[in-house]
Amino acid sequence: MAEASGSPVAEDASGGSVAVAASGSPVEWDAHGEPVVLDAVSAPDADGKPRRTTRRFPSFTRDTARPEGGGRAASSDAPAPARQWPILTVLTAVGLGLLLTALDVFRFGTILIGAALLAGAAMRWVLPDVGMLAVRSRFTDMVTYGVLGVAIVLLAMMAQPNPWLEIPFLDDTLHFTIRT
């Protein structure tokens, strides 16, 4: 192998010379002296020199992608609380529900918490920009908020003593698990 322009040179099948990068991938040079990467797995680095890349995620990320809901819910000239009103609405309702629960109004407090999550799911569905209320994709957020909200409301309505809602198979399941 000979050296040419800082890269080792190898002979290809036709007898011509082809530069080989330090990684071992073949490199051709265009008319301007820029490297042309031949290997689909290789890519030029920051200096323009070709290097082998991998499909693995890097150990350290240097940049992050903006989440789907990372935009603002209000214009940029509005103060921060006004831009984030959807999450503030949900958090305020959850806080009020926790306060009611702490003040021994358990059933109403937990129903309010579940209703706040259901309102968050509805806002995530209807509003194009919800600020920090968006955590994942729209579908995942709606399903997560909706399932948790419905579960909390149903459990609050089924809580003892004097449940507002009785689901027979759940009662039978509970008695079966306690007896055995």
mmCIF file of N, CA, C and O in Angstrom, residues 57-144:
data_model
loop_
_atom_site.group_PDB
_atom_site.id
_atom_site.type_symbol
_atom_site.label_atom_id
_atom_site.label_comp_id
_atom_site.label_asym_id
_atom_site.label_seq_id
_atom_site.Cartn_x
_atom_site.Cartn_y
_atom_site.Cartn_z
ATOM 1 N N PHE A 57 -27.032 4.225 19.443
ATOM 2 C CA PHE A 57 -27.137 5.568 19.991
ATOM 3 C C PHE A 57 -25.819 5.929 20.653
ATOM 4 O O PHE A 57 -25.163 5.077 21.259
ATOM 5 N N PRO A 58 -25.407 7.176 20.565
ATOM 6 C CA PRO A 58 -24.142 7.552 21.188
ATOM 7 C C PRO A 58 -24.237 7.509 22.715
ATOM 8 O O PRO A 58 -25.310 7.647 23.284
ATOM 9 N N SER A 59 -23.092 7.314 23.361
ATOM 10 C CA SER A 59 -23.063 7.298 24.818
ATOM 11 C C SER A 59 -23.413 8.668 25.384
ATOM 12 O O SER A 59 -24.085 8.783 26.398
ATOM 13 N N PHE A 60 -22.942 9.698 24.722
ATOM 14 C CA PHE A 60 -23.219 11.062 25.156
ATOM 15 C C PHE A 60 -23.885 11.800 24.010
ATOM 16 O O PHE A 60 -23.341 11.853 22.909
ATOM 17 N N THR A 61 -25.062 12.346 24.250
ATOM 18 C CA THR A 61 -25.740 13.109 23.210
ATOM 19 C C THR A 61 -25.313 14.562 23.292
ATOM 20 O O THR A 61 -25.082 15.097 24.366
ATOM 21 N N ARG A 62 -25.212 15.176 22.135
ATOM 22 C CA ARG A 62 -24.803 16.570 22.092
ATOM 23 C C ARG A 62 -25.973 17.498 21.791
ATOM 24 O O ARG A 62 -25.869 18.693 21.914
ATOM 25 N N ASP A 63 -27.077 16.929 21.362
ATOM 26 C CA ASP A 63 -28.225 17.740 20.999
ATOM 27 C C ASP A 63 -29.469 16.916 21.269
ATOM 28 O O ASP A 63 -29.424 15.696 21.313
ATOM 29 N N THR A 64 -30.589 17.586 21.480
ATOM 30 C CA THR A 64 -31.837 16.875 21.706
ATOM 31 C C THR A 64 -32.878 17.355 20.708
ATOM 32 O O THR A 64 -32.846 18.501 20.273
ATOM 33 N N ALA A 65 -33.780 16.471 20.375
ATOM 34 C CA ALA A 65 -34.864 16.833 19.474
ATOM 35 C C ALA A 65 -35.961 17.503 20.287
ATOM 36 O O ALA A 65 -36.239 17.123 21.420
ATOM 37 N N ARG A 66 -36.576 18.500 19.713
ATOM 38 C CA ARG A 66 -37.657 19.203 20.379
ATOM 39 C C ARG A 66 -38.878 18.296 20.423
ATOM 40 O O ARG A 66 -39.262 17.720 19.419
ATOM 41 N N PRO A 67 -39.505 18.141 21.601
ATOM 42 C CA PRO A 67 -40.683 17.271 21.671
ATOM 43 C C PRO A 67 -41.846 17.842 20.871
ATOM 44 O O PRO A 67 -41.878 19.030 20.562
ATOM 45 N N GLU A 68 -42.808 16.976 20.555
ATOM 46 C CA GLU A 68 -43.943 17.386 19.736
ATOM 47 C C GLU A 68 -44.678 18.567 20.340
ATOM 48 O O GLU A 68 -45.064 19.495 19.663
ATOM 49 N N GLY A 69 -44.902 18.555 21.632
ATOM 50 C CA GLY A 69 -45.646 19.615 22.289
ATOM 51 C C GLY A 69 -44.758 20.679 22.889
ATOM 52 O O GLY A 69 -45.177 21.425 23.740
ATOM 53 N N GLY A 70 -43.512 20.723 22.464
ATOM 54 C CA GLY A 70 -42.566 21.660 23.048
ATOM 55 C C GLY A 70 -42.870 23.106 22.706
ATOM 56 O O GLY A 70 -42.265 24.014 23.259
ATOM 57 N N GLY A 71 -43.771 23.332 21.775
ATOM 58 C CA GLY A 71 -44.138 24.694 21.441
ATOM 59 C C GLY A 71 -44.943 25.333 22.558
ATOM 60 O O GLY A 71 -45.332 24.701 23.524
ATOM 61 N N ARG A 72 -45.194 26.590 22.422
ATOM 62 C CA ARG A 72 -45.909 27.302 23.473
ATOM 63 C C ARG A 72 -47.411 27.240 23.233
ATOM 64 O O ARG A 72 -47.877 27.141 22.114
ATOM 65 N N ALA A 73 -48.157 27.338 24.327
ATOM 66 C CA ALA A 73 -49.614 27.337 24.226
ATOM 67 C C ALA A 73 -50.145 28.750 23.998
ATOM 68 O O ALA A 73 -51.295 28.942 23.694
ATOM 69 N N ALA A 74 -49.312 29.744 24.200
ATOM 70 C CA ALA A 74 -49.668 31.148 23.946
ATOM 71 C C ALA A 74 -48.505 31.787 23.200
ATOM 72 O O ALA A 74 -47.445 31.193 23.056
ATOM 73 N N SER A 75 -48.680 33.009 22.721
ATOM 74 C CA SER A 75 -47.622 33.661 21.966
ATOM 75 C C SER A 75 -46.414 33.941 22.854
ATOM 76 O O SER A 75 -46.505 33.981 24.073
ATOM 77 N N SER A 76 -45.265 34.146 22.225
ATOM 78 C CA SER A 76 -44.017 34.299 22.977
ATOM 79 C C SER A 76 -43.959 35.598 23.778
ATOM 80 O O SER A 76 -43.145 35.720 24.689
ATOM 81 N N ASP A 77 -44.806 36.580 23.458
ATOM 82 C CA ASP A 77 -44.770 37.823 24.234
ATOM 83 C C ASP A 77 -45.594 37.729 25.523
ATOM 84 O O ASP A 77 -45.518 38.609 26.369
ATOM 85 N N ALA A 78 -46.344 36.653 25.697
ATOM 86 C CA ALA A 78 -47.124 36.444 26.929
ATOM 87 C C ALA A 78 -46.187 35.965 28.038
ATOM 88 O O ALA A 78 -45.172 35.333 27.773
ATOM 89 N N PRO A 79 -46.513 36.276 29.296
ATOM 90 C CA PRO A 79 -45.673 35.785 30.391
ATOM 91 C C PRO A 79 -45.719 34.262 30.488
ATOM 92 O O PRO A 79 -46.647 33.621 29.987
ATOM 93 N N ALA A 80 -44.705 33.683 31.130
ATOM 94 C CA ALA A 80 -44.557 32.215 31.197
ATOM 95 C C ALA A 80 -45.805 31.501 31.717
ATOM 96 O O ALA A 80 -46.214 30.499 31.138
ATOM 97 N N PRO A 81 -46.451 31.954 32.800
ATOM 98 C CA PRO A 81 -47.648 31.229 33.247
ATOM 99 C C PRO A 81 -48.766 31.209 32.201
ATOM 100 O O PRO A 81 -49.476 30.216 32.076
ATOM 101 N N ALA A 82 -48.899 32.267 31.437
ATOM 102 C CA ALA A 82 -49.946 32.301 30.409
ATOM 103 C C ALA A 82 -49.611 31.348 29.268
ATOM 104 O O ALA A 82 -50.506 30.766 28.656
ATOM 105 N N ARG A 83 -48.325 31.161 28.989
ATOM 106 C CA ARG A 83 -47.932 30.246 27.914
ATOM 107 C C ARG A 83 -48.160 28.795 28.311
ATOM 108 O O ARG A 83 -48.342 27.947 27.458
ATOM 109 N N GLN A 84 -48.135 28.506 29.598
ATOM 110 C CA GLN A 84 -48.252 27.131 30.067
ATOM 111 C C GLN A 84 -49.586 26.872 30.768
ATOM 112 O O GLN A 84 -49.664 26.033 31.665
ATOM 113 N N TRP A 85 -50.640 27.544 30.365
ATOM 114 C CA TRP A 85 -51.919 27.430 31.065
ATOM 115 C C TRP A 85 -52.496 26.009 31.064
ATOM 116 O O TRP A 85 -53.139 25.624 32.040
ATOM 117 N N PRO A 86 -52.282 25.162 30.032
ATOM 118 C CA PRO A 86 -52.878 23.817 30.113
ATOM 119 C C PRO A 86 -52.327 22.994 31.285
ATOM 120 O O PRO A 86 -53.098 22.407 32.047
ATOM 121 N N ILE A 87 -51.018 22.965 31.451
ATOM 122 C CA ILE A 87 -50.462 22.167 32.551
ATOM 123 C C ILE A 87 -50.777 22.813 33.887
ATOM 124 O O ILE A 87 -51.010 22.122 34.882
ATOM 125 N N LEU A 88 -50.814 24.147 33.937
ATOM 126 C CA LEU A 88 -51.157 24.820 35.194
ATOM 127 C C LEU A 88 -52.596 24.533 35.596
ATOM 128 O O LEU A 88 -52.888 24.384 36.787
ATOM 129 N N THR A 89 -53.486 24.419 34.628
ATOM 130 C CA THR A 89 -54.881 24.083 34.920
ATOM 131 C C THR A 89 -54.989 22.686 35.525
ATOM 132 O O THR A 89 -55.653 22.483 36.553
ATOM 133 N N VAL A 90 -54.310 21.726 34.897
ATOM 134 C CA VAL A 90 -54.353 20.345 35.394
ATOM 135 C C VAL A 90 -53.714 20.261 36.776
ATOM 136 O O VAL A 90 -54.268 19.645 37.696
ATOM 137 N N LEU A 91 -52.553 20.884 36.947
ATOM 138 C CA LEU A 91 -51.868 20.831 38.243
ATOM 139 C C LEU A 91 -52.658 21.526 39.349
ATOM 140 O O LEU A 91 -52.659 21.068 40.498
ATOM 141 N N THR A 92 -53.335 22.611 39.027
ATOM 142 C CA THR A 92 -54.159 23.304 40.022
ATOM 143 C C THR A 92 -55.321 22.416 40.467
ATOM 144 O O THR A 92 -55.624 22.314 41.663
ATOM 145 N N ALA A 93 -55.973 21.768 39.512
ATOM 146 C CA ALA A 93 -57.087 20.876 39.859
ATOM 147 C C ALA A 93 -56.597 19.672 40.672
ATOM 148 O O ALA A 93 -57.257 19.274 41.645
ATOM 149 N N VAL A 94 -55.446 19.118 40.322
ATOM 150 C CA VAL A 94 -54.890 18.001 41.088
ATOM 151 C C VAL A 94 -54.532 18.464 42.496
ATOM 152 O O VAL A 94 -54.804 17.767 43.487
ATOM 153 N N GLY A 95 -53.933 19.642 42.609
ATOM 154 C CA GLY A 95 -53.599 20.184 43.929
ATOM 155 C C GLY A 95 -54.835 20.400 44.787
ATOM 156 O O GLY A 95 -54.829 20.090 45.988
ATOM 157 N N LEU A 96 -55.899 20.923 44.196
ATOM 158 C CA LEU A 96 -57.148 21.115 44.926
ATOM 159 C C LEU A 96 -57.738 19.760 45.345
ATOM 160 O O LEU A 96 -58.241 19.609 46.469
ATOM 161 N N GLY A 97 -57.641 18.764 44.461
ATOM 162 C CA GLY A 97 -58.116 17.422 44.802
ATOM 163 C C GLY A 97 -57.321 16.823 45.948
ATOM 164 O O GLY A 97 -57.887 16.192 46.850
ATOM 165 N N LEU A 98 -56.009 17.017 45.957
ATOM 166 C CA LEU A 98 -55.188 16.526 47.066
ATOM 167 C C LEU A 98 -55.525 17.247 48.364
ATOM 168 O O LEU A 98 -55.542 16.637 49.440
ATOM 169 N N LEU A 99 -55.796 18.546 48.270
ATOM 170 C CA LEU A 99 -56.184 19.309 49.456
ATOM 171 C C LEU A 99 -57.511 18.789 50.018
ATOM 172 O O LEU A 99 -57.651 18.600 51.234
ATOM 173 N N LEU A 100 -58.479 18.560 49.135
ATOM 174 C CA LEU A 100 -59.765 18.013 49.588
ATOM 175 C C LEU A 100 -59.590 16.635 50.225
ATOM 176 O O LEU A 100 -60.223 16.331 51.237
ATOM 177 N N THR A 101 -58.724 15.818 49.629
ATOM 178 C CA THR A 101 -58.462 14.497 50.192
ATOM 179 C C THR A 101 -57.825 14.620 51.572
ATOM 180 O O THR A 101 -58.186 13.892 52.500
ATOM 181 N N ALA A 102 -56.906 15.555 51.730
ATOM 182 C CA ALA A 102 -56.254 15.767 53.029
ATOM 183 C C ALA A 102 -57.232 16.302 54.068
ATOM 184 O O ALA A 102 -57.072 16.049 55.264
ATOM 185 N N LEU A 103 -58.248 17.035 53.618
ATOM 186 C CA LEU A 103 -59.252 17.591 54.532
ATOM 187 C C LEU A 103 -60.391 16.605 54.778
ATOM 188 O O LEU A 103 -61.472 17.004 55.202
ATOM 189 N N ASP A 104 -60.165 15.341 54.487
ATOM 190 C CA ASP A 104 -61.102 14.252 54.759
ATOM 191 C C ASP A 104 -62.356 14.285 53.887
ATOM 192 O O ASP A 104 -63.421 13.852 54.297
ATOM 193 N N VAL A 105 -62.234 14.828 52.700
ATOM 194 C CA VAL A 105 -63.304 14.739 51.703
ATOM 195 C C VAL A 105 -62.742 13.846 50.589
ATOM 196 O O VAL A 105 -62.546 14.272 49.457
ATOM 197 N N PHE A 106 -62.458 12.601 50.986
ATOM 198 C CA PHE A 106 -61.723 11.667 50.135
ATOM 199 C C PHE A 106 -62.352 11.466 48.767
ATOM 200 O O PHE A 106 -61.696 11.595 47.741
ATOM 201 N N ARG A 107 -63.631 11.137 48.735
ATOM 202 C CA ARG A 107 -64.272 10.780 47.476
ATOM 203 C C ARG A 107 -64.272 11.944 46.491
ATOM 204 O O ARG A 107 -63.910 11.786 45.325
ATOM 205 N N PHE A 108 -64.631 13.141 46.929
ATOM 206 C CA PHE A 108 -64.655 14.299 46.028
ATOM 207 C C PHE A 108 -63.246 14.690 45.578
ATOM 208 O O PHE A 108 -63.028 15.077 44.425
ATOM 209 N N GLY A 109 -62.301 14.579 46.489
ATOM 210 C CA GLY A 109 -60.923 14.919 46.147
ATOM 211 C C GLY A 109 -60.343 14.012 45.086
ATOM 212 O O GLY A 109 -59.720 14.473 44.119
ATOM 213 N N THR A 110 -60.534 12.713 45.245
ATOM 214 C CA THR A 110 -59.982 11.784 44.259
ATOM 215 C C THR A 110 -60.736 11.844 42.930
ATOM 216 O O THR A 110 -60.129 11.686 41.873
ATOM 217 N N ILE A 111 -62.026 12.104 42.974
ATOM 218 C CA ILE A 111 -62.767 12.293 41.710
ATOM 219 C C ILE A 111 -62.259 13.534 40.988
ATOM 220 O O ILE A 111 -62.115 13.541 39.761
ATOM 221 N N LEU A 112 -61.934 14.588 41.737
ATOM 222 C CA LEU A 112 -61.384 15.797 41.122
ATOM 223 C C LEU A 112 -60.017 15.521 40.490
ATOM 224 O O LEU A 112 -59.723 16.028 39.403
ATOM 225 N N ILE A 113 -59.202 14.705 41.136
ATOM 226 C CA ILE A 113 -57.901 14.349 40.563
ATOM 227 C C ILE A 113 -58.094 13.589 39.250
ATOM 228 O O ILE A 113 -57.442 13.888 38.238
ATOM 229 N N GLY A 114 -58.992 12.614 39.240
ATOM 230 C CA GLY A 114 -59.273 11.865 38.009
ATOM 231 C C GLY A 114 -59.853 12.753 36.922
ATOM 232 O O GLY A 114 -59.492 12.627 35.747
ATOM 233 N N ALA A 115 -60.737 13.661 37.310
ATOM 234 C CA ALA A 115 -61.333 14.584 36.330
ATOM 235 C C ALA A 115 -60.261 15.516 35.752
ATOM 236 O O ALA A 115 -60.320 15.869 34.564
ATOM 237 N N ALA A 116 -59.282 15.912 36.565
ATOM 238 C CA ALA A 116 -58.199 16.764 36.065
ATOM 239 C C ALA A 116 -57.383 16.026 35.009
ATOM 240 O O ALA A 116 -57.014 16.604 33.979
ATOM 241 N N LEU A 117 -57.120 14.741 35.235
ATOM 242 C CA LEU A 117 -56.393 13.960 34.230
ATOM 243 C C LEU A 117 -57.222 13.785 32.960
ATOM 244 O O LEU A 117 -56.685 13.842 31.849
ATOM 245 N N LEU A 118 -58.524 13.583 33.107
ATOM 246 C CA LEU A 118 -59.383 13.489 31.925
ATOM 247 C C LEU A 118 -59.428 14.815 31.167
ATOM 248 O O LEU A 118 -59.449 14.832 29.931
ATOM 249 N N ALA A 119 -59.419 15.929 31.896
ATOM 250 C CA ALA A 119 -59.366 17.244 31.242
ATOM 251 C C ALA A 119 -58.040 17.416 30.505
ATOM 252 O O ALA A 119 -57.990 17.994 29.407
ATOM 253 N N GLY A 120 -56.948 16.914 31.101
ATOM 254 C CA GLY A 120 -55.650 16.962 30.425
ATOM 255 C C GLY A 120 -55.667 16.157 29.131
ATOM 256 O O GLY A 120 -55.109 16.587 28.122
ATOM 257 N N ALA A 121 -56.315 14.993 29.148
ATOM 258 C CA ALA A 121 -56.434 14.188 27.929
ATOM 259 C C ALA A 121 -57.250 14.923 26.873
ATOM 260 O O ALA A 121 -56.896 14.922 25.693
ATOM 261 N N ALA A 122 -58.332 15.568 27.297
ATOM 262 C CA ALA A 122 -59.167 16.317 26.350
ATOM 263 C C ALA A 122 -58.396 17.508 25.764
ATOM 264 O O ALA A 122 -58.473 17.764 24.553
ATOM 265 N N MET A 123 -57.652 18.213 26.612
ATOM 266 C CA MET A 123 -56.855 19.344 26.101
ATOM 267 C C MET A 123 -55.787 18.855 25.140
ATOM 268 O O MET A 123 -55.504 19.504 24.129
ATOM 269 N N ARG A 124 -55.179 17.716 25.440
ATOM 270 C CA ARG A 124 -54.133 17.173 24.562
ATOM 271 C C ARG A 124 -54.715 16.787 23.210
ATOM 272 O O ARG A 124 -54.047 16.863 22.187
ATOM 273 N N TRP A 125 -55.999 16.391 23.196
ATOM 274 C CA TRP A 125 -56.649 16.005 21.956
ATOM 275 C C TRP A 125 -57.078 17.231 21.146
ATOM 276 O O TRP A 125 -56.894 17.276 19.932
ATOM 277 N N VAL A 126 -57.618 18.236 21.808
ATOM 278 C CA VAL A 126 -58.232 19.364 21.119
ATOM 279 C C VAL A 126 -57.238 20.462 20.747
ATOM 280 O O VAL A 126 -57.287 20.996 19.638
ATOM 281 N N LEU A 127 -56.339 20.799 21.660
ATOM 282 C CA LEU A 127 -55.460 21.940 21.449
ATOM 283 C C LEU A 127 -54.221 21.556 20.636
ATOM 284 O O LEU A 127 -53.625 20.516 20.883
ATOM 285 N N PRO A 128 -53.817 22.407 19.692
ATOM 286 C CA PRO A 128 -52.626 22.085 18.898
ATOM 287 C C PRO A 128 -51.326 22.227 19.706
ATOM 288 O O PRO A 128 -50.402 21.445 19.528
ATOM 289 N N ASP A 129 -51.242 23.225 20.569
ATOM 290 C CA ASP A 129 -50.046 23.447 21.388
ATOM 291 C C ASP A 129 -50.453 23.481 22.851
ATOM 292 O O ASP A 129 -51.240 24.326 23.260
ATOM 293 N N VAL A 130 -49.911 22.560 23.632
ATOM 294 C CA VAL A 130 -50.266 22.500 25.045
ATOM 295 C C VAL A 130 -49.063 22.709 25.952
ATOM 296 O O VAL A 130 -49.127 22.473 27.145
ATOM 297 N N GLY A 131 -47.961 23.145 25.391
ATOM 298 C CA GLY A 131 -46.772 23.413 26.198
ATOM 299 C C GLY A 131 -46.266 22.171 26.894
ATOM 300 O O GLY A 131 -46.111 21.113 26.296
ATOM 301 N N MET A 132 -46.026 22.293 28.184
ATOM 302 C CA MET A 132 -45.418 21.206 28.945
ATOM 303 C C MET A 132 -46.391 20.075 29.277
ATOM 304 O O MET A 132 -45.979 19.075 29.860
ATOM 305 N N LEU A 133 -47.644 20.201 28.924
ATOM 306 C CA LEU A 133 -48.588 19.096 29.106
ATOM 307 C C LEU A 133 -48.244 17.951 28.148
ATOM 308 O O LEU A 133 -48.558 16.808 28.414
ATOM 309 N N ALA A 134 -47.580 18.277 27.052
ATOM 310 C CA ALA A 134 -47.156 17.257 26.094
ATOM 311 C C ALA A 134 -45.861 16.631 26.584
ATOM 312 O O ALA A 134 -44.863 17.306 26.767
ATOM 313 N N VAL A 135 -45.915 15.328 26.836
ATOM 314 C CA VAL A 135 -44.736 14.618 27.312
ATOM 315 C C VAL A 135 -44.248 13.659 26.239
ATOM 316 O O VAL A 135 -43.070 13.575 25.955
ATOM 317 N N ARG A 136 -45.170 12.947 25.623
ATOM 318 C CA ARG A 136 -44.846 11.964 24.597
ATOM 319 C C ARG A 136 -45.619 12.339 23.343
ATOM 320 O O ARG A 136 -45.976 13.482 23.163
ATOM 321 N N SER A 137 -45.902 11.372 22.505
ATOM 322 C CA SER A 137 -46.713 11.656 21.327
ATOM 323 C C SER A 137 -48.140 11.973 21.781
ATOM 324 O O SER A 137 -48.543 11.628 22.890
ATOM 325 N N ARG A 138 -48.893 12.608 20.920
ATOM 326 C CA ARG A 138 -50.267 12.990 21.267
ATOM 327 C C ARG A 138 -51.090 11.771 21.660
ATOM 328 O O ARG A 138 -51.797 11.770 22.662
ATOM 329 N N PHE A 139 -51.001 10.700 20.878
ATOM 330 C CA PHE A 139 -51.775 9.486 21.158
ATOM 331 C C PHE A 139 -51.397 8.899 22.519
ATOM 332 O O PHE A 139 -52.264 8.555 23.322
ATOM 333 N N THR A 140 -50.110 8.766 22.785
ATOM 334 C CA THR A 140 -49.661 8.182 24.045
ATOM 335 C C THR A 140 -50.093 9.027 25.231
ATOM 336 O O THR A 140 -50.539 8.494 26.256
ATOM 337 N N ASP A 141 -49.972 10.346 25.111
ATOM 338 C CA ASP A 141 -50.411 11.225 26.196
ATOM 339 C C ASP A 141 -51.903 11.086 26.449
ATOM 340 O O ASP A 141 -52.349 10.984 27.596
ATOM 341 N N MET A 142 -52.707 11.076 25.379
ATOM 342 C CA MET A 142 -54.162 10.966 25.548
ATOM 343 C C MET A 142 -54.541 9.643 26.206
ATOM 344 O O MET A 142 -55.371 9.611 27.112
ATOM 345 N N VAL A 143 -53.926 8.549 25.760
ATOM 346 C CA VAL A 143 -54.241 7.243 26.346
ATOM 347 C C VAL A 143 -53.810 7.197 27.808
ATOM 348 O O VAL A 143 -54.562 6.741 28.677
ATOM 349 N N THR A 144 -52.619 7.690 28.107
ATOM 350 C CA THR A 144 -52.115 7.655 29.480
ATOM 351 C C THR A 144 -52.986 8.484 30.411
ATOM 352 O O THR A 144 -53.428 8.002 31.461
#
